[in-house]
Structure formats: structure tokens, C-alpha cells
Amino acid sequence: MPDQPTTPPRHPAPVSPTPRTAPSPTPRTAPAPDPHALSAPDPHAAPSPDPRTAPAPDPRVAAPAPDPRVVDPATPEPSAVAAPPGSRRRPGGAPSPGYRAVFSVREFRTVFVAHLLSLLGVVVSEIALTVLVYDLTRSPLLSSLTFALGFLPYLLGGTLLAGVADRYPPRRVLVVCDLVCAACVALMVVPVTPVAGLLVLRCAVAAVAPVFNGTRTATLADVLGEGDLFVLGRSLLRIVSQSALLVGFGVGGVLLTVVEPRGAIAITAVTFLASALLLRLGTRKRPARAAATAPRERGGNLAVLRDRRVRALMLLFWLPPLFAVVPEALAAPYADQAGVSTAALGLLMCALPVGTVTGELLAGSRLSAATRSRIVYPLALAGVLPYLLYAVEPGAALAGLALLLAGATGAYTLGLDAWFVAAVPEGRRGRAMTLMTAGMMTAQGVGMAGAGLAAEFLPVHLVVAGTGVVGTLCVLAAVLHVRATEVRDGADHHVTSG
């Protein structure tokens, strides 16, 4: 390290200039200069204060503000400030932290692995339970009802238990939810459990799911902050959820070829217990977000929905999935109508989640936060427009392309996540996230049921094409509603700036 320069005296005495005609003194004979007599004092000048007797500055008197026009050479230019590790600077925008920066947070890694274990447990248990009920009853109705029961309890659990997410410490809520799921799944394994009991236990697992998901989402804001890391963390969990639909069903199918349905269900109980253990040991203990009396306020959920902007943002979360699931729900009837193979049916079932994962990855890794915010409305509006291709009754390849494009527009949720977490007060964040999650799952269930009902009276390809028209108009109304809250509340500083 180089030596520091010698500090100059605080009050150097002025030196009189030497005339140009004065001869230079001889160094060997010139006397040493007296530092106190280098120049004669000016009788008209004010006396210089003695640094030894000068009074200290009055701390009550504020120092003058620096002139913003004067640049401090010690302050680096904005472009010279180093970006955080793993970030990517976008032209004309702030650096995007990227998914690597999210994984650098140890606590998030724990939440991520726990989410993966819990999600695989849910998916595999759904498949195994459906097969078990069919083996016991030989009833296709009861078998399909087992799978459909995953949607209705979301609405009940999400509305009745939403206050739990804010009333109790989040780590306790997450661990208890996992333990409840493990206990319900363990009871399914017991041979004497009747079919009705299996269905009730299935409802119990589904009822606690929105509380778990809402609490975990609200906790992400504590772990990663409310900025871009939170948005990317949410994106990663959604990517895992979509991937689990592809991997989980495959794992469940393979598992059922090796073990009996009850054995597969027993394995999922272990995944829930492992998730609970990870969350208990790998996450910090945090206090409850709201006071103990807050959830008992009259109209606790209404207190969240009363906020016009929060209500509008929730609607924009709910409406696109309501229409997006229609082709998935009608994939088997459409494949039969179009006369395509079973392999083509598998392509149609995979195209939408593959598009969703691709869109999320590209938006999260390649776009800045400001850009993701600007494309919320265009992507939301374009979400179901590709379904118009179904009007010509396309083959499997073209239909798969339409579903792939529709899935990619799901990247609008990255910007929407940032708006939502900024709009919800911290004390109600868990409740709001629970309601939003419950609404999304309920909307998907309603969309699937509505698609099946419409297909009873109309050709499947026309139902899907009609979804492209009706869905776009409904989403347009939701977008206008959100825009109206920006104008009224002056909230567009975090929506359109950047």
C-alpha cells in the first residue's frame, strides 16, 4: 500500500511574490526563512484567527447544503459504480440481479428446497390417491372427484384461514402446515381408512395449501426484501411449480409401477416432514406481522379487498389463469376431435407449462425491473390471443405452438408481483397473499369446469377460440381498472417509471 502524502498545515501563511528582476539568493548564504515573518502584515486586513484559540463550530448551526451542480471528484459516476455479483446491467436501466443473486441468499435456498419437497409431495400424493380411490371403487367419477377436490378447498381455506398468515409467526405457520399435510397423508396410508375419509383428508390438505403458499410468499419479502430479488424469488417458485406438473406426474407414474398406491402416499409423507424440518432449522424466527387482535377485526378479509388498487391487482392475477386453462382442460376431447395420437396429446398437455417456464426464465434473466414493469399490460392482454388459432381447428403442431406462446405471456406476473407487494401494507401482507393465491387456484378450477360445460354444447375448437375473444375482453377491462387506480392514487411512479 503506498504511503499517504504528508498533510499540509491547516493555515499556511501567504508568501509574497518575488519580483521578476530580483536576483535569486545564493542557497549557501541565504538565511533560513522565518515561518512567522515571510511577509509583512497588512494593517488594513482583518486579523487572522489563531487556530489555537479559534472557537469550535456551533453544532446547532447546520452546514450549508452542497451545491448539486458541483461534482465531488471523490464520488464515482453512476456508470462507474460496480454492480452486485451475478448482476447484469441492461442498456438504459439499472442492473438486474439475476437468479444467481437470489440463490446467494442462504435462507432462500432453504425455502426453495422445502418448496420443492412439499410440492412433489402434493403432486405425487394426488396421483397415488386418485389411483387408490379407483382401485377401491372402480368408479371414474369418484376418481376424478379426488383430483377435482384440490380446487374447492382452496377457496374455503384461503378465505377462512387467511388471517392465520399474519396472526402467528410465519415460520410456525409454515412448519405446522407441513405437519398437518404429513399427518393427513399418513392417515391415508392406513388400510382401514374408508373412501369418504380419503376424500376428507384430501380436502384438508388442499385447505391448508393457500395458507402455506400465502405465508411463504409474504416471508419471501422478509428474506429477499421488497425489490427485484423478491420478484425473482417468486418467479423461481413459480417455475418450480410448473416444472413439478411435468416432473411430478412422471415421477408419480414411475413410482406407481414399483410400489402400491399406499406406499407412494407414504413416501410423500416423508417429503412433507423433510420440508417442515428444513423450514424449522433453516429459516429465521420472525414475529407475527400483525397484532394478535388484528385478525379479529370485523371484516378482516374485507380490510384487504377494500383497497381499490389491491383489489384491481388481484383481479389481474386471477383473470388470465381463468381463461388460460381452457385448452388444457379440453386437451383430451380436442385430441379425439382432431384425430391426433396419444403422443400429440402429451405435447398439448406440456406446451403451456413449458411456455410459462420459458417466459419466466427469459424475463427474469434478460430484462431489467423497469422493462418487466412496462410489459405487464401488453403480455396480460396477449395472454389468450394465440387461442384464436383454434378457430381453424389446427393440428397438434400449430395448437402446441399457440399454447407455447400463451404460456410465455405468463411472464407478466413478474412485474405484477412488484406492484402487488408495494401496494399491500406489511401488516396485511400474509392475508393478502393467501387471498390472492386462493383466488388464482379457484379461478383455474372455475375455468376448467366452465370449459367442460361449454364443450357439451359447442365443438371443442370453437370453445377454445371463443376463450381467446372473451378472455381478451375481460383482461382488457381488468387492465383499465388497474390503470384507473394508478391515476387516482398517483401510484404510477412504480409502474411506468424507469
Short mmCIF file of C-alpha atoms in Angstrom, two decimals:
data_model
loop_
_atom_site.label_atom_id
_atom_site.label_comp_id
_atom_site.label_asym_id
_atom_site.label_seq_id
_atom_site.Cartn_x
_atom_site.Cartn_y
_atom_site.Cartn_z
CA MET A 1 0.00 0.00 0.00
CA PRO A 2 1.58 3.40 -0.95
CA ASP A 3 2.47 5.85 1.77
CA GLN A 4 -0.06 8.56 2.48
CA PRO A 5 1.02 12.13 1.48
CA THR A 6 2.11 14.45 4.24
CA THR A 7 -0.80 16.57 5.44
CA PRO A 8 -0.19 20.29 4.73
CA PRO A 9 -0.55 22.82 7.56
CA ARG A 10 -4.16 23.89 8.13
CA HIS A 11 -3.37 27.65 8.00
CA PRO A 12 -0.34 28.29 5.72
CA ALA A 13 0.91 31.86 5.76
CA PRO A 14 0.75 33.78 2.47
CA VAL A 15 4.05 34.14 0.62
CA SER A 16 4.80 37.43 -1.12
CA PRO A 17 5.59 37.03 -4.82
CA THR A 18 9.19 37.54 -5.85
CA PRO A 19 9.77 40.34 -8.42
CA ARG A 20 10.97 39.13 -11.78
CA THR A 21 14.06 41.39 -11.58
CA ALA A 22 15.12 40.35 -8.11
CA PRO A 23 18.29 38.23 -8.10
CA SER A 24 17.99 34.73 -6.83
CA PRO A 25 19.51 34.33 -3.39
CA THR A 26 22.51 32.10 -3.00
CA PRO A 27 21.38 28.93 -1.26
CA ARG A 28 24.63 28.62 0.73
CA THR A 29 24.40 32.16 2.21
CA ALA A 30 20.64 32.69 2.37
CA PRO A 31 19.34 32.57 5.93
CA ALA A 32 16.59 30.13 6.78
CA PRO A 33 13.20 31.75 6.39
CA ASP A 34 11.21 32.55 9.48
CA PRO A 35 7.75 30.98 9.09
CA HIS A 36 6.24 33.79 11.20
CA ALA A 37 7.81 36.62 9.13
CA LEU A 38 7.53 35.66 5.46
CA SER A 39 5.53 38.76 4.68
CA ALA A 40 4.60 41.91 6.48
CA PRO A 41 1.06 42.04 7.78
CA ASP A 42 -1.41 44.36 6.07
CA PRO A 43 -2.57 46.95 8.58
CA HIS A 44 -5.94 47.23 6.81
CA ALA A 45 -6.57 43.49 6.70
CA ALA A 46 -8.65 41.73 9.30
CA PRO A 47 -6.55 39.79 11.79
CA SER A 48 -6.33 36.06 11.09
CA PRO A 49 -7.81 33.89 13.81
CA ASP A 50 -5.38 31.90 15.86
CA PRO A 51 -6.12 28.20 15.31
CA ARG A 52 -5.20 27.56 18.91
CA THR A 53 -7.84 29.99 20.19
CA ALA A 54 -10.46 29.74 17.40
CA PRO A 55 -13.85 28.69 18.77
CA ALA A 56 -15.30 25.31 17.72
CA PRO A 57 -18.14 25.46 15.22
CA ASP A 58 -21.62 25.66 16.73
CA PRO A 59 -23.29 22.24 16.25
CA ARG A 60 -26.70 23.95 16.27
CA VAL A 61 -25.91 25.76 13.06
CA ALA A 62 -26.47 23.48 10.07
CA ALA A 63 -23.76 23.29 7.48
CA PRO A 64 -24.76 24.69 4.09
CA ALA A 65 -26.11 22.10 1.67
CA PRO A 66 -23.67 21.16 -1.08
CA ASP A 67 -24.31 22.65 -4.47
CA PRO A 68 -25.66 19.82 -6.67
CA ARG A 69 -24.01 21.42 -9.66
CA VAL A 70 -20.55 20.94 -8.14
CA VAL A 71 -19.26 17.41 -8.71
CA ASP A 72 -17.16 15.90 -5.96
CA PRO A 73 -14.21 14.19 -7.66
CA ALA A 74 -14.24 11.55 -4.92
CA THR A 75 -17.77 10.48 -5.90
CA PRO A 76 -17.82 7.98 -8.77
CA GLU A 77 -20.10 8.40 -11.72
CA PRO A 78 -23.26 6.24 -11.66
CA SER A 79 -21.91 4.18 -14.52
CA ALA A 80 -18.74 3.52 -12.58
CA VAL A 81 -20.47 2.01 -9.56
CA ALA A 82 -19.88 -1.72 -9.55
CA ALA A 83 -22.95 -3.92 -9.91
CA PRO A 84 -23.59 -6.61 -7.33
CA PRO A 85 -22.09 -10.03 -8.04
CA GLY A 86 -24.12 -12.04 -10.52
CA SER A 87 -25.98 -8.99 -11.84
CA ARG A 88 -26.42 -7.97 -15.43
CA ARG A 89 -26.51 -4.31 -16.42
CA ARG A 90 -29.06 -3.51 -19.09
CA PRO A 91 -28.61 -0.62 -21.51
CA GLY A 92 -30.53 2.35 -20.16
CA GLY A 93 -31.62 0.57 -16.98
CA ALA A 94 -30.47 -0.49 -13.53
CA PRO A 95 -28.53 -3.73 -13.21
CA SER A 96 -30.70 -6.83 -12.92
CA PRO A 97 -29.53 -9.00 -10.02
CA GLY A 98 -30.34 -12.25 -11.85
CA TYR A 99 -31.32 -15.61 -10.43
CA ARG A 100 -27.79 -16.29 -9.16
CA ALA A 101 -28.12 -13.39 -6.74
CA VAL A 102 -31.33 -14.91 -5.35
CA PHE A 103 -29.65 -18.26 -4.75
CA SER A 104 -26.81 -16.49 -2.95
CA VAL A 105 -29.21 -15.88 -0.05
CA ARG A 106 -28.85 -18.90 2.23
CA GLU A 107 -32.33 -18.64 3.72
CA PHE A 108 -33.92 -18.57 0.29
CA ARG A 109 -32.10 -21.76 -0.67
CA THR A 110 -33.73 -23.45 2.30
CA VAL A 111 -37.17 -22.15 1.33
CA PHE A 112 -36.59 -23.25 -2.26
CA VAL A 113 -35.67 -26.84 -1.37
CA ALA A 114 -38.53 -27.07 1.13
CA HIS A 115 -40.93 -25.82 -1.54
CA LEU A 116 -39.67 -28.42 -3.98
CA LEU A 117 -40.14 -31.26 -1.47
CA SER A 118 -43.58 -30.09 -0.42
CA LEU A 119 -44.73 -29.61 -3.99
CA LEU A 120 -43.55 -33.04 -5.10
CA GLY A 121 -45.38 -34.47 -2.12
CA VAL A 122 -48.62 -32.80 -3.20
CA VAL A 123 -48.35 -33.86 -6.85
CA VAL A 124 -47.38 -37.47 -6.19
CA SER A 125 -50.00 -37.87 -3.46
CA GLU A 126 -52.68 -36.57 -5.83
CA ILE A 127 -51.79 -39.17 -8.45
CA ALA A 128 -51.44 -42.02 -5.97
CA LEU A 129 -54.69 -41.10 -4.19
CA THR A 130 -56.59 -40.94 -7.47
CA VAL A 131 -55.33 -44.41 -8.40
CA LEU A 132 -56.08 -45.72 -4.89
CA VAL A 133 -59.68 -44.47 -4.96
CA TYR A 134 -60.23 -46.00 -8.37
CA ASP A 135 -58.78 -49.34 -7.21
CA LEU A 136 -61.13 -49.34 -4.22
CA THR A 137 -64.30 -48.22 -6.01
CA ARG A 138 -63.79 -48.81 -9.75
CA SER A 139 -65.66 -45.51 -10.16
CA PRO A 140 -64.30 -42.99 -12.69
CA LEU A 141 -66.50 -40.31 -11.07
CA LEU A 142 -65.01 -40.73 -7.61
CA SER A 143 -61.51 -40.99 -9.08
CA SER A 144 -61.89 -37.70 -10.95
CA LEU A 145 -63.59 -36.13 -7.92
CA THR A 146 -60.47 -36.91 -5.89
CA PHE A 147 -58.42 -34.77 -8.26
CA ALA A 148 -61.03 -32.00 -8.53
CA LEU A 149 -61.28 -31.68 -4.74
CA GLY A 150 -57.94 -29.90 -4.83
CA PHE A 151 -59.63 -26.69 -6.03
CA LEU A 152 -62.75 -26.08 -3.91
CA PRO A 153 -60.97 -26.21 -0.51
CA TYR A 154 -58.55 -23.59 -1.80
CA LEU A 155 -61.40 -21.08 -1.76
CA LEU A 156 -62.64 -22.11 1.70
CA GLY A 157 -59.21 -22.39 3.29
CA GLY A 158 -57.98 -19.21 1.65
CA THR A 159 -60.88 -17.11 2.92
CA LEU A 160 -61.48 -18.66 6.33
CA LEU A 161 -57.84 -19.14 7.34
CA ALA A 162 -56.25 -16.12 5.63
CA GLY A 163 -55.76 -14.28 8.93
CA VAL A 164 -53.53 -17.06 10.26
CA ALA A 165 -50.75 -15.93 7.90
CA ASP A 166 -50.40 -12.60 9.75
CA ARG A 167 -51.57 -13.51 13.24
CA TYR A 168 -48.84 -16.07 14.02
CA PRO A 169 -45.08 -16.11 13.39
CA PRO A 170 -44.52 -17.15 9.77
CA ARG A 171 -42.06 -19.95 10.49
CA ARG A 172 -44.52 -21.57 12.87
CA VAL A 173 -47.31 -21.33 10.31
CA LEU A 174 -45.19 -22.94 7.58
CA VAL A 175 -44.00 -25.79 9.80
CA VAL A 176 -47.48 -26.52 11.16
CA CYS A 177 -48.95 -26.57 7.64
CA ASP A 178 -46.36 -29.14 6.55
CA LEU A 179 -47.01 -31.23 9.65
CA VAL A 180 -50.77 -31.15 9.03
CA CYS A 181 -50.21 -32.35 5.47
CA ALA A 182 -47.88 -35.10 6.68
CA ALA A 183 -50.46 -36.25 9.24
CA CYS A 184 -53.29 -36.29 6.68
CA VAL A 185 -51.19 -38.23 4.19
CA ALA A 186 -50.13 -40.70 6.90
CA LEU A 187 -53.80 -41.37 7.71
CA MET A 188 -54.43 -42.09 4.03
CA VAL A 189 -51.94 -44.93 4.25
CA VAL A 190 -53.90 -46.70 6.99
CA PRO A 191 -55.76 -49.60 5.29
CA VAL A 192 -58.95 -49.14 7.34
CA THR A 193 -59.46 -45.55 6.15
CA PRO A 194 -62.69 -45.55 4.08
CA VAL A 195 -63.03 -43.79 0.74
CA ALA A 196 -65.04 -40.98 2.30
CA GLY A 197 -62.24 -40.49 4.80
CA LEU A 198 -59.70 -40.34 1.99
CA LEU A 199 -61.69 -37.58 0.30
CA VAL A 200 -61.99 -35.62 3.55
CA LEU A 201 -58.25 -35.89 4.13
CA ARG A 202 -57.66 -34.73 0.56
CA CYS A 203 -59.78 -31.67 1.29
CA ALA A 204 -57.81 -30.97 4.47
CA VAL A 205 -54.50 -30.98 2.58
CA ALA A 206 -55.95 -28.63 -0.02
CA ALA A 207 -57.43 -26.31 2.64
CA VAL A 208 -54.09 -25.55 4.28
CA ALA A 209 -52.30 -25.12 0.94
CA PRO A 210 -53.31 -21.46 0.36
CA VAL A 211 -52.27 -20.55 3.91
CA PHE A 212 -48.89 -22.20 3.37
CA ASN A 213 -48.39 -20.56 -0.03
CA GLY A 214 -49.53 -17.12 1.13
CA THR A 215 -47.34 -17.21 4.23
CA ARG A 216 -44.33 -18.37 2.23
CA THR A 217 -44.82 -15.63 -0.36
CA ALA A 218 -45.09 -12.97 2.32
CA THR A 219 -41.99 -14.40 4.02
CA LEU A 220 -40.05 -14.05 0.77
CA ALA A 221 -40.37 -10.28 1.14
CA ASP A 222 -38.69 -10.60 4.56
CA VAL A 223 -35.96 -12.88 3.24
CA LEU A 224 -35.22 -11.09 -0.04
CA GLY A 225 -36.61 -7.60 0.54
CA GLU A 226 -39.38 -5.96 -1.45
CA GLY A 227 -37.29 -5.18 -4.53
CA ASP A 228 -36.16 -7.13 -7.56
CA LEU A 229 -34.86 -10.09 -5.56
CA PHE A 230 -38.39 -10.73 -4.26
CA VAL A 231 -39.75 -10.71 -7.81
CA LEU A 232 -37.10 -13.15 -9.00
CA GLY A 233 -37.61 -15.36 -5.95
CA ARG A 234 -41.33 -15.54 -6.66
CA SER A 235 -40.52 -16.33 -10.28
CA LEU A 236 -38.28 -19.24 -9.27
CA LEU A 237 -41.00 -20.76 -7.10
CA ARG A 238 -43.49 -20.48 -9.96
CA ILE A 239 -41.00 -22.11 -12.31
CA VAL A 240 -40.63 -24.98 -9.86
CA SER A 241 -44.41 -25.28 -9.60
CA GLN A 242 -44.82 -25.52 -13.36
CA SER A 243 -41.92 -27.94 -13.65
CA ALA A 244 -43.40 -30.09 -10.90
CA LEU A 245 -46.50 -30.57 -13.04
CA LEU A 246 -44.26 -32.12 -15.68
CA VAL A 247 -41.77 -33.94 -13.49
CA GLY A 248 -44.13 -34.82 -10.64
CA PHE A 249 -46.65 -36.64 -12.78
CA GLY A 250 -43.84 -38.56 -14.43
CA VAL A 251 -42.23 -39.44 -11.10
CA GLY A 252 -45.60 -40.44 -9.69
CA GLY A 253 -46.34 -42.66 -12.66
CA VAL A 254 -42.97 -44.38 -12.45
CA LEU A 255 -43.30 -44.75 -8.70
CA LEU A 256 -46.65 -46.47 -9.04
CA THR A 257 -45.07 -49.10 -11.26
CA VAL A 258 -42.73 -50.04 -8.40
CA VAL A 259 -44.83 -49.65 -5.25
CA GLU A 260 -48.51 -49.80 -4.36
CA PRO A 261 -50.53 -46.55 -4.19
CA ARG A 262 -50.43 -46.56 -0.38
CA GLY A 263 -46.66 -46.99 -0.49
CA ALA A 264 -46.31 -43.98 -2.80
CA ILE A 265 -48.51 -41.95 -0.46
CA ALA A 266 -46.29 -42.95 2.47
CA ILE A 267 -43.24 -41.63 0.62
CA THR A 268 -44.94 -38.24 0.20
CA ALA A 269 -45.48 -38.07 3.96
CA VAL A 270 -41.70 -38.19 4.31
CA THR A 271 -41.32 -35.25 1.87
CA PHE A 272 -43.70 -33.14 3.98
CA LEU A 273 -41.77 -33.98 7.15
CA ALA A 274 -38.47 -33.12 5.44
CA SER A 275 -39.91 -29.78 4.31
CA ALA A 276 -41.06 -28.99 7.85
CA LEU A 277 -37.62 -29.85 9.26
CA LEU A 278 -35.84 -27.66 6.71
CA LEU A 279 -38.10 -24.69 7.42
CA ARG A 280 -37.73 -25.11 11.17
CA LEU A 281 -33.93 -25.30 11.13
CA GLY A 282 -33.06 -23.24 8.06
CA THR A 283 -35.21 -20.10 8.42
CA ARG A 284 -35.09 -17.28 10.94
CA LYS A 285 -37.64 -16.83 13.68
CA ARG A 286 -39.68 -13.72 12.91
CA PRO A 287 -42.55 -12.14 14.83
CA ALA A 288 -46.11 -12.12 13.59
CA ARG A 289 -46.78 -9.36 11.08
CA ALA A 290 -49.96 -8.10 12.71
CA ALA A 291 -51.05 -7.67 16.31
CA ALA A 292 -52.95 -10.54 17.87
CA THR A 293 -56.21 -8.61 17.68
CA ALA A 294 -55.85 -7.55 14.06
CA PRO A 295 -57.25 -10.76 12.50
CA ARG A 296 -60.28 -10.44 14.77
CA GLU A 297 -61.24 -7.09 13.31
CA ARG A 298 -64.61 -7.05 11.69
CA GLY A 299 -64.23 -7.87 8.03
CA GLY A 300 -60.56 -8.88 8.14
CA ASN A 301 -60.51 -10.00 4.51
CA LEU A 302 -62.63 -7.02 3.52
CA ALA A 303 -59.97 -4.76 5.00
CA VAL A 304 -57.65 -6.05 2.28
CA LEU A 305 -60.20 -6.07 -0.53
CA ARG A 306 -61.46 -2.60 0.40
CA ASP A 307 -58.27 -1.16 -1.05
CA ARG A 308 -59.16 -0.32 -4.64
CA ARG A 309 -55.68 -0.85 -6.03
CA VAL A 310 -55.08 -4.15 -4.23
CA ARG A 311 -58.45 -5.37 -5.46
CA ALA A 312 -57.64 -4.38 -9.03
CA LEU A 313 -54.23 -6.08 -8.93
CA MET A 314 -55.78 -9.27 -7.58
CA LEU A 315 -58.23 -9.24 -10.47
CA LEU A 316 -55.33 -9.03 -12.89
CA PHE A 317 -53.76 -12.04 -11.16
CA TRP A 318 -56.99 -14.05 -11.36
CA LEU A 319 -58.48 -13.41 -14.79
CA PRO A 320 -55.71 -14.64 -17.15
CA PRO A 321 -55.45 -18.08 -15.47
CA LEU A 322 -59.24 -18.38 -15.58
CA PHE A 323 -59.09 -18.50 -19.38
CA ALA A 324 -55.57 -19.89 -19.85
CA VAL A 325 -56.50 -23.35 -18.51
CA VAL A 326 -59.29 -23.94 -21.07
CA PRO A 327 -57.13 -25.74 -23.70
CA GLU A 328 -55.54 -27.91 -21.00
CA ALA A 329 -58.94 -28.91 -19.65
CA LEU A 330 -60.12 -29.81 -23.17
CA ALA A 331 -56.86 -31.34 -24.42
CA ALA A 332 -58.18 -34.92 -24.44
CA PRO A 333 -61.51 -34.06 -26.17
CA TYR A 334 -59.67 -31.91 -28.71
CA ALA A 335 -57.16 -34.66 -29.48
CA ASP A 336 -60.07 -37.03 -30.06
CA GLN A 337 -61.87 -34.50 -32.25
CA ALA A 338 -58.75 -33.75 -34.29
CA GLY A 339 -57.81 -37.42 -34.52
CA VAL A 340 -54.25 -36.96 -33.25
CA SER A 341 -52.16 -39.58 -31.48
CA THR A 342 -51.61 -40.07 -27.77
CA ALA A 343 -48.10 -38.62 -28.15
CA ALA A 344 -49.64 -35.48 -29.63
CA LEU A 345 -51.97 -35.28 -26.63
CA GLY A 346 -48.92 -35.34 -24.38
CA LEU A 347 -47.45 -32.47 -26.42
CA LEU A 348 -50.61 -30.41 -25.93
CA MET A 349 -50.57 -31.06 -22.18
CA CYS A 350 -46.91 -30.00 -21.85
CA ALA A 351 -46.86 -26.99 -24.16
CA LEU A 352 -48.48 -24.47 -21.80
CA PRO A 353 -46.26 -25.11 -18.74
CA VAL A 354 -43.15 -25.28 -20.94
CA GLY A 355 -44.04 -21.88 -22.40
CA THR A 356 -44.63 -20.48 -18.91
CA VAL A 357 -41.26 -21.67 -17.64
CA THR A 358 -39.50 -20.31 -20.74
CA GLY A 359 -41.16 -16.91 -20.46
CA GLU A 360 -40.36 -16.58 -16.77
CA LEU A 361 -36.72 -17.52 -17.28
CA LEU A 362 -36.23 -15.08 -20.14
CA ALA A 363 -37.97 -12.19 -18.39
CA GLY A 364 -36.20 -12.82 -15.09
CA SER A 365 -32.71 -13.21 -16.54
CA ARG A 366 -32.75 -10.89 -19.57
CA LEU A 367 -34.98 -7.95 -18.66
CA SER A 368 -34.49 -5.18 -16.14
CA ALA A 369 -37.07 -4.47 -13.47
CA ALA A 370 -38.25 -1.35 -15.33
CA THR A 371 -38.76 -3.32 -18.55
CA ARG A 372 -40.63 -6.08 -16.76
CA SER A 373 -42.90 -3.43 -15.30
CA ARG A 374 -43.57 -1.88 -18.70
CA ILE A 375 -44.60 -5.16 -20.34
CA VAL A 376 -47.18 -6.18 -17.74
CA TYR A 377 -50.15 -4.82 -19.67
CA PRO A 378 -49.09 -5.96 -23.17
CA LEU A 379 -48.34 -9.51 -22.04
CA ALA A 380 -51.51 -9.78 -19.98
CA LEU A 381 -53.60 -8.64 -22.93
CA ALA A 382 -51.83 -11.02 -25.31
CA GLY A 383 -52.22 -13.97 -22.95
CA VAL A 384 -55.09 -15.82 -24.67
CA LEU A 385 -54.91 -14.24 -28.12
CA PRO A 386 -52.99 -17.27 -29.50
CA TYR A 387 -56.09 -19.35 -28.78
CA LEU A 388 -57.71 -17.72 -31.80
CA LEU A 389 -55.67 -20.17 -33.91
CA TYR A 390 -58.03 -22.89 -32.70
CA ALA A 391 -60.73 -21.37 -34.91
CA VAL A 392 -59.23 -23.19 -37.91
CA GLU A 393 -59.05 -26.48 -35.97
CA PRO A 394 -55.24 -26.72 -36.18
CA GLY A 395 -53.18 -29.86 -35.94
CA ALA A 396 -51.13 -30.79 -32.92
CA ALA A 397 -48.06 -28.80 -34.01
CA LEU A 398 -49.87 -25.49 -34.56
CA ALA A 399 -52.03 -25.96 -31.48
CA GLY A 400 -48.92 -26.70 -29.43
CA LEU A 401 -47.29 -23.52 -30.75
CA ALA A 402 -50.33 -21.49 -29.72
CA LEU A 403 -50.17 -22.95 -26.22
CA LEU A 404 -46.42 -22.33 -26.02
CA LEU A 405 -46.88 -18.65 -26.91
CA ALA A 406 -49.78 -18.29 -24.49
CA GLY A 407 -47.70 -19.79 -21.69
CA ALA A 408 -44.78 -17.43 -22.37
CA THR A 409 -47.03 -14.40 -21.76
CA GLY A 410 -47.28 -15.53 -18.13
CA ALA A 411 -44.10 -13.51 -17.59
CA TYR A 412 -46.39 -10.53 -16.95
CA THR A 413 -46.61 -11.74 -13.34
CA LEU A 414 -43.02 -10.69 -12.58
CA GLY A 415 -43.85 -7.01 -12.90
CA LEU A 416 -47.24 -7.54 -11.28
CA ASP A 417 -45.60 -9.11 -8.24
CA ALA A 418 -43.58 -5.94 -7.68
CA TRP A 419 -46.72 -3.78 -7.87
CA PHE A 420 -48.64 -6.04 -5.52
CA VAL A 421 -46.04 -6.22 -2.75
CA ALA A 422 -45.67 -2.42 -2.92
CA ALA A 423 -49.43 -1.89 -2.66
CA VAL A 424 -50.12 -4.15 0.35
CA PRO A 425 -49.26 -2.93 3.89
CA GLU A 426 -46.79 -5.20 5.64
CA GLY A 427 -49.23 -6.00 8.47
CA ARG A 428 -51.72 -7.46 5.98
CA ARG A 429 -49.27 -8.99 3.54
CA GLY A 430 -49.75 -12.61 4.60
CA ARG A 431 -53.54 -12.33 4.40
CA ALA A 432 -53.38 -10.59 1.02
CA MET A 433 -51.01 -13.20 -0.42
CA THR A 434 -53.24 -16.01 0.86
CA LEU A 435 -56.34 -14.47 -0.71
CA MET A 436 -54.52 -13.88 -3.98
CA THR A 437 -53.27 -17.49 -4.10
CA ALA A 438 -56.68 -18.91 -3.23
CA GLY A 439 -58.29 -16.77 -5.90
CA MET A 440 -55.87 -17.95 -8.58
CA MET A 441 -56.46 -21.63 -7.83
CA THR A 442 -60.21 -21.13 -7.63
CA ALA A 443 -60.19 -19.28 -10.95
CA GLN A 444 -58.41 -22.20 -12.59
CA GLY A 445 -60.95 -24.64 -11.21
CA VAL A 446 -63.83 -22.49 -12.44
CA GLY A 447 -62.17 -22.16 -15.83
CA MET A 448 -61.80 -25.91 -16.20
CA ALA A 449 -65.40 -26.55 -15.16
CA GLY A 450 -66.71 -23.83 -17.47
CA ALA A 451 -64.72 -25.18 -20.38
CA GLY A 452 -66.15 -28.64 -19.90
CA LEU A 453 -69.68 -27.25 -19.67
CA ALA A 454 -69.30 -25.19 -22.86
CA ALA A 455 -67.83 -28.19 -24.71
CA GLU A 456 -71.06 -30.08 -24.02
CA PHE A 457 -72.85 -27.75 -26.45
CA LEU A 458 -70.15 -26.48 -28.82
CA PRO A 459 -67.22 -28.02 -30.74
CA VAL A 460 -64.06 -28.01 -28.68
CA HIS A 461 -62.04 -25.89 -31.10
CA LEU A 462 -64.72 -23.17 -31.08
CA VAL A 463 -64.79 -23.16 -27.28
CA VAL A 464 -61.04 -22.54 -27.16
CA ALA A 465 -61.19 -19.90 -29.90
CA GLY A 466 -64.08 -18.18 -28.13
CA THR A 467 -61.97 -18.15 -24.98
CA GLY A 468 -59.41 -16.07 -26.88
CA VAL A 469 -62.05 -13.42 -27.61
CA VAL A 470 -63.91 -13.36 -24.30
CA GLY A 471 -60.73 -13.69 -22.25
CA THR A 472 -59.02 -10.78 -24.00
CA LEU A 473 -62.02 -8.50 -23.43
CA CYS A 474 -62.20 -9.42 -19.74
CA VAL A 475 -58.47 -8.89 -19.23
CA LEU A 476 -58.74 -5.56 -21.04
CA ALA A 477 -61.38 -4.48 -18.53
CA ALA A 478 -59.07 -5.54 -15.68
CA VAL A 479 -56.15 -3.62 -17.18
CA LEU A 480 -58.25 -0.47 -17.47
CA HIS A 481 -59.31 -0.93 -13.86
CA VAL A 482 -55.69 -1.13 -12.72
CA ARG A 483 -54.80 1.90 -14.82
CA ALA A 484 -57.61 3.83 -13.15
CA THR A 485 -56.12 3.13 -9.73
CA GLU A 486 -52.78 4.50 -10.94
CA VAL A 487 -54.33 7.78 -12.00
CA ARG A 488 -56.41 8.19 -8.87
CA ASP A 489 -53.80 7.13 -6.36
CA GLY A 490 -50.79 8.64 -8.10
CA ALA A 491 -49.21 5.21 -7.97
CA ASP A 492 -47.77 5.09 -11.45
CA HIS A 493 -44.36 6.13 -10.17
CA HIS A 494 -43.58 2.47 -9.55
CA VAL A 495 -45.38 1.25 -12.63
CA THR A 496 -44.23 3.29 -15.56
CA SER A 497 -41.04 4.86 -14.36
CA GLY A 498 -37.73 3.50 -15.34
#
